[in-house]
Coordinates of C-alpha atoms in Angstrom, one line a residue:
M210 CA -15.5 3.3 26.9
K211 CA -12.7 1.1 25.0
P212 CA -11.5 1.9 21.4
T213 CA -13.0 -0.6 18.7
T214 CA -11.5 -2.4 15.5
S215 CA -11.9 -2.4 12.0
R216 CA -10.1 -4.3 10.0
G217 CA -12.1 -3.3 6.9
F218 CA -11.0 0.1 5.4
Q219 CA -14.9 1.0 4.6
V220 CA -15.5 3.9 1.6
G221 CA -18.8 4.3 -0.3
G222 CA -20.5 0.7 1.6
R223 CA -17.6 -1.2 0.9
P224 CA -15.1 -2.8 1.9
I225 CA -11.5 -2.7 0.8
E226 CA -9.0 -6.4 1.2
R227 CA -6.1 -4.8 3.3
A228 CA -3.4 -7.3 3.3
A229 CA -1.7 -8.3 6.6
S230 CA 1.7 -7.7 6.0
A231 CA 4.6 -6.5 3.4
I232 CA 5.2 -9.7 1.6
L233 CA 1.1 -10.5 1.5
G234 CA 0.5 -6.7 0.1
L235 CA 2.3 -7.5 -3.0
F236 CA -0.1 -10.3 -4.2
P237 CA -3.9 -10.2 -4.7
E238 CA -6.6 -11.8 -2.9
A239 CA -3.8 -11.6 0.6
G240 CA -6.6 -13.3 2.9
Q241 CA -6.6 -16.7 0.4
I242 CA -2.6 -16.6 0.3
D243 CA -1.2 -19.8 2.9
G244 CA 2.5 -19.6 2.1
V245 CA 4.9 -17.8 0.6
F246 CA 8.2 -18.9 -0.9
Y247 CA 11.0 -17.0 -1.8
K248 CA 13.9 -17.3 -3.2
L249 CA 17.2 -15.1 -3.8
L250 CA 17.8 -16.1 -8.0
T251 CA 21.7 -17.2 -9.3
A252 CA 22.3 -17.4 -12.8
N253 CA 21.0 -20.2 -13.3
D254 CA 17.3 -19.6 -12.9
D255 CA 15.9 -18.6 -15.5
S256 CA 12.1 -18.4 -16.9
G257 CA 11.9 -21.1 -19.9
R258 CA 14.8 -23.9 -20.2
H259 CA 16.3 -24.2 -17.3
G260 CA 13.6 -23.1 -15.1
V261 CA 13.6 -22.4 -11.2
L262 CA 15.6 -25.2 -9.3
I263 CA 13.7 -25.4 -6.2
P264 CA 15.0 -27.0 -2.6
V265 CA 13.8 -30.8 -1.3
E266 CA 13.0 -28.4 2.0
S267 CA 9.9 -26.8 -0.3
Y268 CA 9.0 -29.4 -2.2
S269 CA 5.9 -30.0 -0.1
F270 CA 4.6 -26.2 -0.7
F271 CA 4.4 -27.5 -4.6
P272 CA 2.8 -30.7 -6.3
S273 CA 3.0 -33.8 -5.3
L274 CA 5.8 -35.6 -8.0
P275 CA 7.4 -39.9 -8.3
V276 CA 10.5 -39.8 -6.8
A277 CA 13.3 -41.1 -9.2
G278 CA 12.5 -44.2 -10.7
E279 CA 9.2 -44.4 -9.8
A280 CA 8.1 -42.6 -12.3
P281 CA 5.8 -44.5 -16.0
L282 CA 7.3 -41.7 -17.6
P283 CA 10.8 -39.5 -17.3
N284 CA 10.6 -36.0 -16.0
P285 CA 7.5 -36.3 -14.2
W286 CA 5.2 -33.2 -13.8
E287 CA 2.3 -31.0 -13.0
P288 CA 0.3 -28.2 -14.3
I289 CA 0.3 -24.8 -12.7
E290 CA -0.8 -22.1 -12.7
T291 CA 1.3 -18.9 -12.5
L292 CA 0.7 -15.6 -12.3
W293 CA 1.9 -12.4 -13.0
P294 CA 2.1 -8.5 -12.8
S295 CA 1.9 -6.8 -16.0
D296 CA 0.4 -3.3 -16.6
G297 CA -0.9 -3.1 -12.9
A298 CA -3.4 -6.4 -13.9
W299 CA -2.0 -10.0 -13.2
A300 CA -2.3 -11.7 -16.1
P301 CA -2.2 -16.0 -15.5
V302 CA -0.1 -18.1 -16.8
A303 CA 0.2 -22.3 -17.1
S304 CA 3.4 -22.6 -15.8
R305 CA 4.8 -26.6 -14.8
F306 CA 6.5 -28.5 -11.7
V307 CA 8.9 -30.9 -13.4
Q308 CA 11.4 -33.2 -12.4
Y309 CA 14.8 -33.9 -13.7
D310 CA 15.2 -37.4 -13.2
R311 CA 19.4 -37.5 -14.7
Y312 CA 19.8 -35.5 -11.9
P313 CA 17.9 -35.3 -9.7
E314 CA 16.1 -32.1 -8.7
R315 CA 13.1 -30.7 -10.0
R316 CA 12.2 -26.6 -10.9
M317 CA 9.7 -24.8 -11.3
T318 CA 9.5 -24.0 -15.7
A319 CA 7.1 -22.0 -18.0
L320 CA 7.4 -18.4 -16.2
T321 CA 6.7 -15.5 -17.2
P322 CA 10.2 -14.4 -19.7
A323 CA 10.0 -10.5 -18.4
V324 CA 10.0 -11.0 -15.0
V325 CA 12.2 -13.5 -14.2
N326 CA 15.2 -12.5 -16.9
V327 CA 15.6 -8.9 -15.2
D328 CA 19.2 -7.9 -16.6
E329 CA 19.7 -7.6 -12.3
T330 CA 22.4 -9.3 -10.2
I331 CA 20.2 -9.3 -7.1
R332 CA 16.9 -11.3 -8.0
L333 CA 14.0 -11.6 -5.3
L334 CA 11.3 -13.7 -6.6
V335 CA 8.4 -14.2 -4.1
V336 CA 5.9 -16.9 -4.8
A337 CA 2.8 -16.9 -3.0
H338 CA 0.0 -20.5 -2.8
Y339 CA -3.6 -20.0 -2.9
R340 CA -4.9 -22.2 -1.8
G341 CA -7.5 -25.1 -2.3
A342 CA -5.8 -25.1 -5.9
W343 CA -2.1 -25.5 -7.1
R344 CA -2.1 -21.5 -8.1
Y345 CA 0.5 -19.0 -7.5
A346 CA 1.0 -15.2 -7.8
C347 CA 4.7 -14.5 -8.6
T348 CA 6.6 -11.5 -8.3
V349 CA 10.1 -10.7 -9.2
L350 CA 11.5 -8.1 -6.8
T351 CA 15.1 -5.7 -7.4
P352 CA 16.8 -3.4 -4.6
R353 CA 15.1 -0.7 -7.4
D354 CA 12.4 -1.5 -6.3
T355 CA 13.6 -0.1 -3.1
D356 CA 10.8 0.4 -0.7
K357 CA 9.2 -3.2 -1.4
F358 CA 12.5 -4.7 -1.5
E359 CA 13.5 -3.5 1.9
A360 CA 10.0 -4.3 3.3
V361 CA 10.3 -7.6 2.5
V362 CA 14.0 -8.6 2.7
T363 CA 13.3 -7.3 6.6
E364 CA 10.1 -9.5 7.3
L365 CA 12.0 -12.3 5.8
S366 CA 14.7 -11.1 7.4
I367 CA 17.4 -11.5 5.6
P368 CA 20.4 -10.4 6.2
P369 CA 22.9 -8.0 5.2
A370 CA 25.4 -10.1 4.1
S371 CA 23.1 -13.2 2.4
I372 CA 21.4 -10.3 0.0
A373 CA 23.3 -12.2 -3.2
P374 CA 22.2 -14.8 -5.8
G375 CA 21.3 -17.5 -4.1
G376 CA 22.1 -16.3 -0.8
A377 CA 18.4 -16.8 0.4
V378 CA 15.6 -19.5 -0.1
G379 CA 13.2 -20.5 2.2
T380 CA 9.3 -20.8 2.6
V381 CA 7.2 -19.1 5.5
D382 CA 3.5 -19.9 6.1
A383 CA 1.2 -16.7 5.5
D384 CA -0.3 -17.0 9.2
T385 CA 3.5 -16.6 11.2
L386 CA 3.2 -13.2 8.4
R387 CA 0.2 -11.9 9.4
E388 CA 1.4 -13.2 13.6
A389 CA 4.0 -11.2 13.6
D390 CA 2.4 -8.2 11.5
D391 CA 0.8 -7.4 14.4
A392 CA 2.2 -7.4 17.4
P393 CA 2.9 -3.4 16.9
F394 CA -0.8 -3.0 15.7
H395 CA -2.5 -4.9 19.6
E396 CA 0.6 -3.3 21.5
L397 CA -1.0 0.4 19.8
L398 CA -5.0 -1.0 20.6
R399 CA -3.7 -2.1 24.3
R400 CA -2.5 1.7 24.8
L401 CA -5.3 2.8 23.3
Q402 CA -7.6 0.5 26.0
S403 CA -6.0 1.9 28.4
I404 CA -6.6 5.4 27.7
G405 CA -10.1 5.6 26.6
A406 CA -10.3 3.4 29.7
G407 CA -9.3 6.9 31.5
G408 CA -12.3 8.9 30.2
P409 CA -12.0 12.4 29.2
V410 CA -8.4 14.0 29.2
A411 CA -7.7 17.2 28.2
S412 CA -6.6 19.2 24.8
L413 CA -2.6 19.8 25.3
R414 CA -2.9 22.6 22.8
D415 CA -5.7 25.1 21.1
G416 CA -7.5 24.4 17.9
A417 CA -8.1 22.3 15.6
T418 CA -5.0 19.9 15.8
G419 CA -4.9 19.6 19.1
V420 CA -6.7 16.4 19.0
G421 CA -4.0 14.9 17.0
F422 CA -1.5 16.2 19.6
T423 CA -2.3 15.0 22.7
L424 CA -2.8 12.2 21.2
E425 CA 0.6 11.2 20.1
T426 CA 2.1 13.7 23.1
L427 CA 0.2 10.6 25.6
L428 CA 1.2 7.4 23.3
G429 CA 5.3 9.2 23.6
I430 CA 4.9 10.1 19.9
R431 CA 7.2 13.4 19.1
A432 CA 5.0 15.5 17.3
N433 CA 5.3 14.9 13.6
V434 CA 4.8 18.1 11.9
S435 CA 5.7 18.1 8.3
Q436 CA 3.7 15.5 7.7
G437 CA 0.6 15.5 8.8
G438 CA 0.3 12.5 12.0
G439 CA 2.4 10.7 14.5
D440 CA 4.6 7.2 13.9
F441 CA 3.7 4.2 16.0
R442 CA 5.9 1.4 15.6
G443 CA 5.8 2.3 12.1
I444 CA 2.0 2.9 12.5
E445 CA 1.4 6.2 10.6
L446 CA -1.3 7.9 12.9
K447 CA -4.5 10.0 12.4
A448 CA -6.7 12.1 15.3
T449 CA -9.8 12.3 14.1
R450 CA -12.1 14.0 16.5
S451 CA -16.3 14.2 16.5
T452 CA -18.7 15.5 18.5
V453 CA -21.1 12.2 18.8
P454 CA -21.0 9.7 21.5
L455 CA -20.1 6.2 20.4
N456 CA -22.7 4.6 20.6
R457 CA -24.7 7.4 18.3
R458 CA -22.0 7.4 16.4
P459 CA -22.7 7.2 12.3
R460 CA -20.5 5.7 10.0
P461 CA -17.8 8.5 9.5
A462 CA -18.3 10.3 6.5
G463 CA -15.2 12.7 7.0
N464 CA -12.2 13.5 3.8
V465 CA -8.5 11.9 5.3
T466 CA -5.7 13.3 3.4
L467 CA -4.0 10.0 2.0
L468 CA -1.1 11.9 0.8
A469 CA 0.5 14.6 -0.3
K470 CA 2.5 14.8 -3.0
T471 CA 4.0 17.4 -5.5
P472 CA 3.0 16.3 -9.3
E473 CA 4.6 16.7 -12.2
W474 CA 3.7 20.2 -13.5
G475 CA 4.2 20.0 -17.6
A476 CA 4.2 23.3 -18.9
L477 CA 2.8 25.1 -16.0
V478 CA 6.4 24.8 -14.4
D479 CA 5.4 25.3 -10.9
R480 CA 2.9 25.9 -8.6
G481 CA 2.9 29.2 -10.1
G482 CA 2.4 28.7 -13.4
L483 CA -0.6 26.5 -12.6
L484 CA -1.6 29.4 -10.0
N485 CA -1.0 31.6 -13.0
A486 CA -3.3 29.7 -15.3
H487 CA -6.0 28.6 -14.1
G488 CA -6.4 30.6 -10.0
Y489 CA -9.4 33.8 -10.1
V490 CA -9.9 35.9 -6.9
D491 CA -11.1 34.8 -3.8
H492 CA -14.3 35.5 -1.7
D493 CA -10.8 37.5 0.5
G494 CA -10.1 38.9 -2.5
R495 CA -6.5 37.2 -3.0
F496 CA -5.9 35.2 -5.9
A497 CA -6.1 31.5 -5.5
L498 CA -7.0 28.6 -6.4
Y499 CA -9.5 26.1 -4.3
M500 CA -10.7 23.1 -5.6
S501 CA -11.4 19.7 -5.6
V502 CA -10.7 17.4 -8.2
Y503 CA -12.7 13.9 -9.0
A504 CA -12.7 11.8 -11.6
G505 CA -15.5 10.9 -14.1
R506 CA -18.2 14.4 -14.3
P507 CA -16.2 17.6 -13.9
N508 CA -15.8 20.4 -11.4
P509 CA -18.1 23.0 -12.0
Q510 CA -14.1 24.8 -13.0
G511 CA -14.2 22.0 -15.3
W512 CA -11.1 20.0 -13.4
T513 CA -11.0 16.4 -13.7
L514 CA -9.5 13.7 -12.2
V515 CA -8.1 10.9 -15.0
D516 CA -6.3 7.6 -15.2
E517 CA -4.2 7.0 -17.6
P518 CA -3.0 3.1 -17.7
A519 CA -1.6 3.3 -20.5
A520 CA 1.0 6.3 -19.8
R521 CA 0.8 4.3 -15.3
R522 CA 0.1 8.3 -14.6
V523 CA -3.1 9.9 -13.0
A524 CA -3.7 13.6 -14.4
A525 CA -5.6 16.5 -13.2
A526 CA -6.6 17.3 -16.5
R527 CA -9.9 21.3 -17.3
Q528 CA -11.2 21.4 -19.9
G529 CA -9.8 17.1 -21.4
V530 CA -6.5 19.4 -21.4
E531 CA -4.3 17.9 -18.8
Q532 CA -2.2 20.1 -16.6
V533 CA -0.3 17.8 -14.4
W534 CA 0.1 14.4 -13.1
W535 CA 1.6 11.5 -11.0
T536 CA 2.8 8.8 -12.2
Y537 CA 1.8 5.5 -10.7
E538 CA 5.7 4.6 -10.0
T539 CA 5.6 7.7 -7.7
L540 CA 1.3 7.3 -6.3
E541 CA 3.2 4.0 -5.1
R542 CA 6.0 5.3 -3.4
R543 CA 4.1 7.9 -1.5
I544 CA 1.6 4.9 -0.4
L545 CA 4.3 2.5 0.8
E546 CA 5.3 5.7 2.4
K547 CA 2.4 7.1 3.8
H548 CA 0.2 3.7 4.4
R549 CA 2.0 0.4 4.8
E550 CA -0.4 0.2 8.1
S551 CA -2.8 3.0 9.4
A552 CA -4.6 3.7 12.9
F553 CA -7.1 6.0 11.7
V554 CA -8.3 7.4 16.0
T555 CA -11.7 8.9 16.8
A556 CA -12.1 10.6 20.2
Y557 CA -15.4 11.7 21.0
A558 CA -14.6 15.9 22.0
Q559 CA -16.5 18.2 24.3
R560 CA -16.6 21.7 24.8
Q561 CA -15.9 22.4 29.2
A562 CA -15.2 26.4 30.5
Q563 CA -11.2 25.0 31.1
G564 CA -11.5 23.8 27.7
E565 CA -11.8 20.9 25.0
T566 CA -11.4 17.1 26.1
F567 CA -11.2 14.0 24.6
V568 CA -12.0 10.7 24.6
Y569 CA -10.6 8.1 22.2
D570 CA -13.1 5.0 21.3
H571 CA -12.7 4.1 18.1
V572 CA -9.8 3.1 15.8
L573 CA -9.8 2.2 12.2
H574 CA -6.5 -0.3 10.7
C575 CA -5.8 -0.1 7.4
R576 CA -2.5 -1.4 5.9
G577 CA -1.6 -3.2 2.7
A578 CA -2.2 -0.7 0.7
T579 CA -1.9 -0.8 -2.4
L580 CA -1.7 0.8 -6.0
T581 CA -4.7 -1.0 -7.7
N582 CA -6.9 -0.5 -4.6
F583 CA -6.1 3.2 -4.9
L584 CA -6.3 3.5 -8.6
E585 CA -9.9 1.5 -8.0
L586 CA -10.5 4.3 -5.3
V587 CA -9.6 7.2 -7.6
N588 CA -11.8 5.6 -10.7
E589 CA -14.4 4.9 -8.1
R590 CA -14.3 8.4 -6.9
G591 CA -13.9 7.4 -3.4
V592 CA -10.1 9.7 -3.9
F593 CA -10.0 12.9 -4.8
M594 CA -7.4 15.6 -5.2
D595 CA -6.9 19.1 -3.4
F596 CA -6.1 22.4 -4.7
A597 CA -5.8 24.6 -2.0
M598 CA -3.6 27.9 -3.0
H599 CA -3.2 31.5 -3.3
R600 CA -1.1 34.7 -3.4
N601 CA 0.4 35.6 -0.4
E602 CA 1.3 39.3 0.4
L603 CA 4.8 38.8 -0.7
G604 CA 3.8 37.6 -4.1
G605 CA 4.9 34.3 -3.4
V606 CA 2.8 31.3 -3.6
R607 CA 1.6 29.3 -0.5
A608 CA 0.2 26.2 -1.8
R609 CA -0.9 21.8 -0.6
V610 CA -1.5 20.0 -3.4
P611 CA -2.4 16.7 -2.1
L612 CA -4.1 13.7 -2.9

């Protein structure tokens, strides 16, 4: 059997759109983007009086304007709608594409000062155009946005020596970004097809981790025990087993660990404080804290997961009192680290006299994960947090707190 591929990430029956590159992943409605303009801004580029200077080679990315001397009125302009990130959403702004006949030159003006006029030497403006309208989503990245900035600079092939004001400017077709970003996955898919066509393979390790370890070995990947998954040319790899053949298998309904990140402990200080304050004696006689926490309805122990846009964090609360939390910045950084691109591979597993065998027959391909989508899933109870800890024989705490 050959692996199949699904481009949408199905959660609760609803497809979640995934962008095709680090650049397109910055913006909403990534599938409607047909091109991107970028520029390392200079001191003469701002949001208002001057605006952002557009080079002649990039004029076609914006509305047509009369050439100098042909306009019925001086300094002709066309209205454009720009969208800017604001408190986790995208706010529209009535902007302009203007020609100044005196020079002559063309600029984007009436932009958003809070985003454009940041007090940083290096400012990378990235502008995405939506097909069928003069509508643009815009953002400015600086080296402070470490993961995003580095990913976008790499995708644009901007050399380190050019990362300076005015050092790089241009446009790129969105299909080019999608095609370039597809290459690693196409290679992975070819390798999976070859592995699947070979029929059942014997597990190379006993126990639950055998399905992942065997696949990683077949792909030539060194096992990534600390992070719980392998990495294939930048694609995070997760493998699971099913005892049902592919042609009779229902849509996957099991849970997958998306990420594990230590929270901010607040007054509890550390995981020991959390366990001491909220633990119980479990059926094995251990002092433990094992439970799942969702948004909305409290679990039987009174815990809920709470999204707090004003505080820019997600908190785990008990009886309405916050106990621990994760900041938006921490979550976004971890999401980009772990799920810029992921492949969830399923194997048909069978128990034989000589041990377990696998036929790797399905892959779910997901990429361009964003904090916005993640928070939507939190609020829709599609993502939950697990407490999994207990006191060991030495009095210490053995813990895992994935979200």
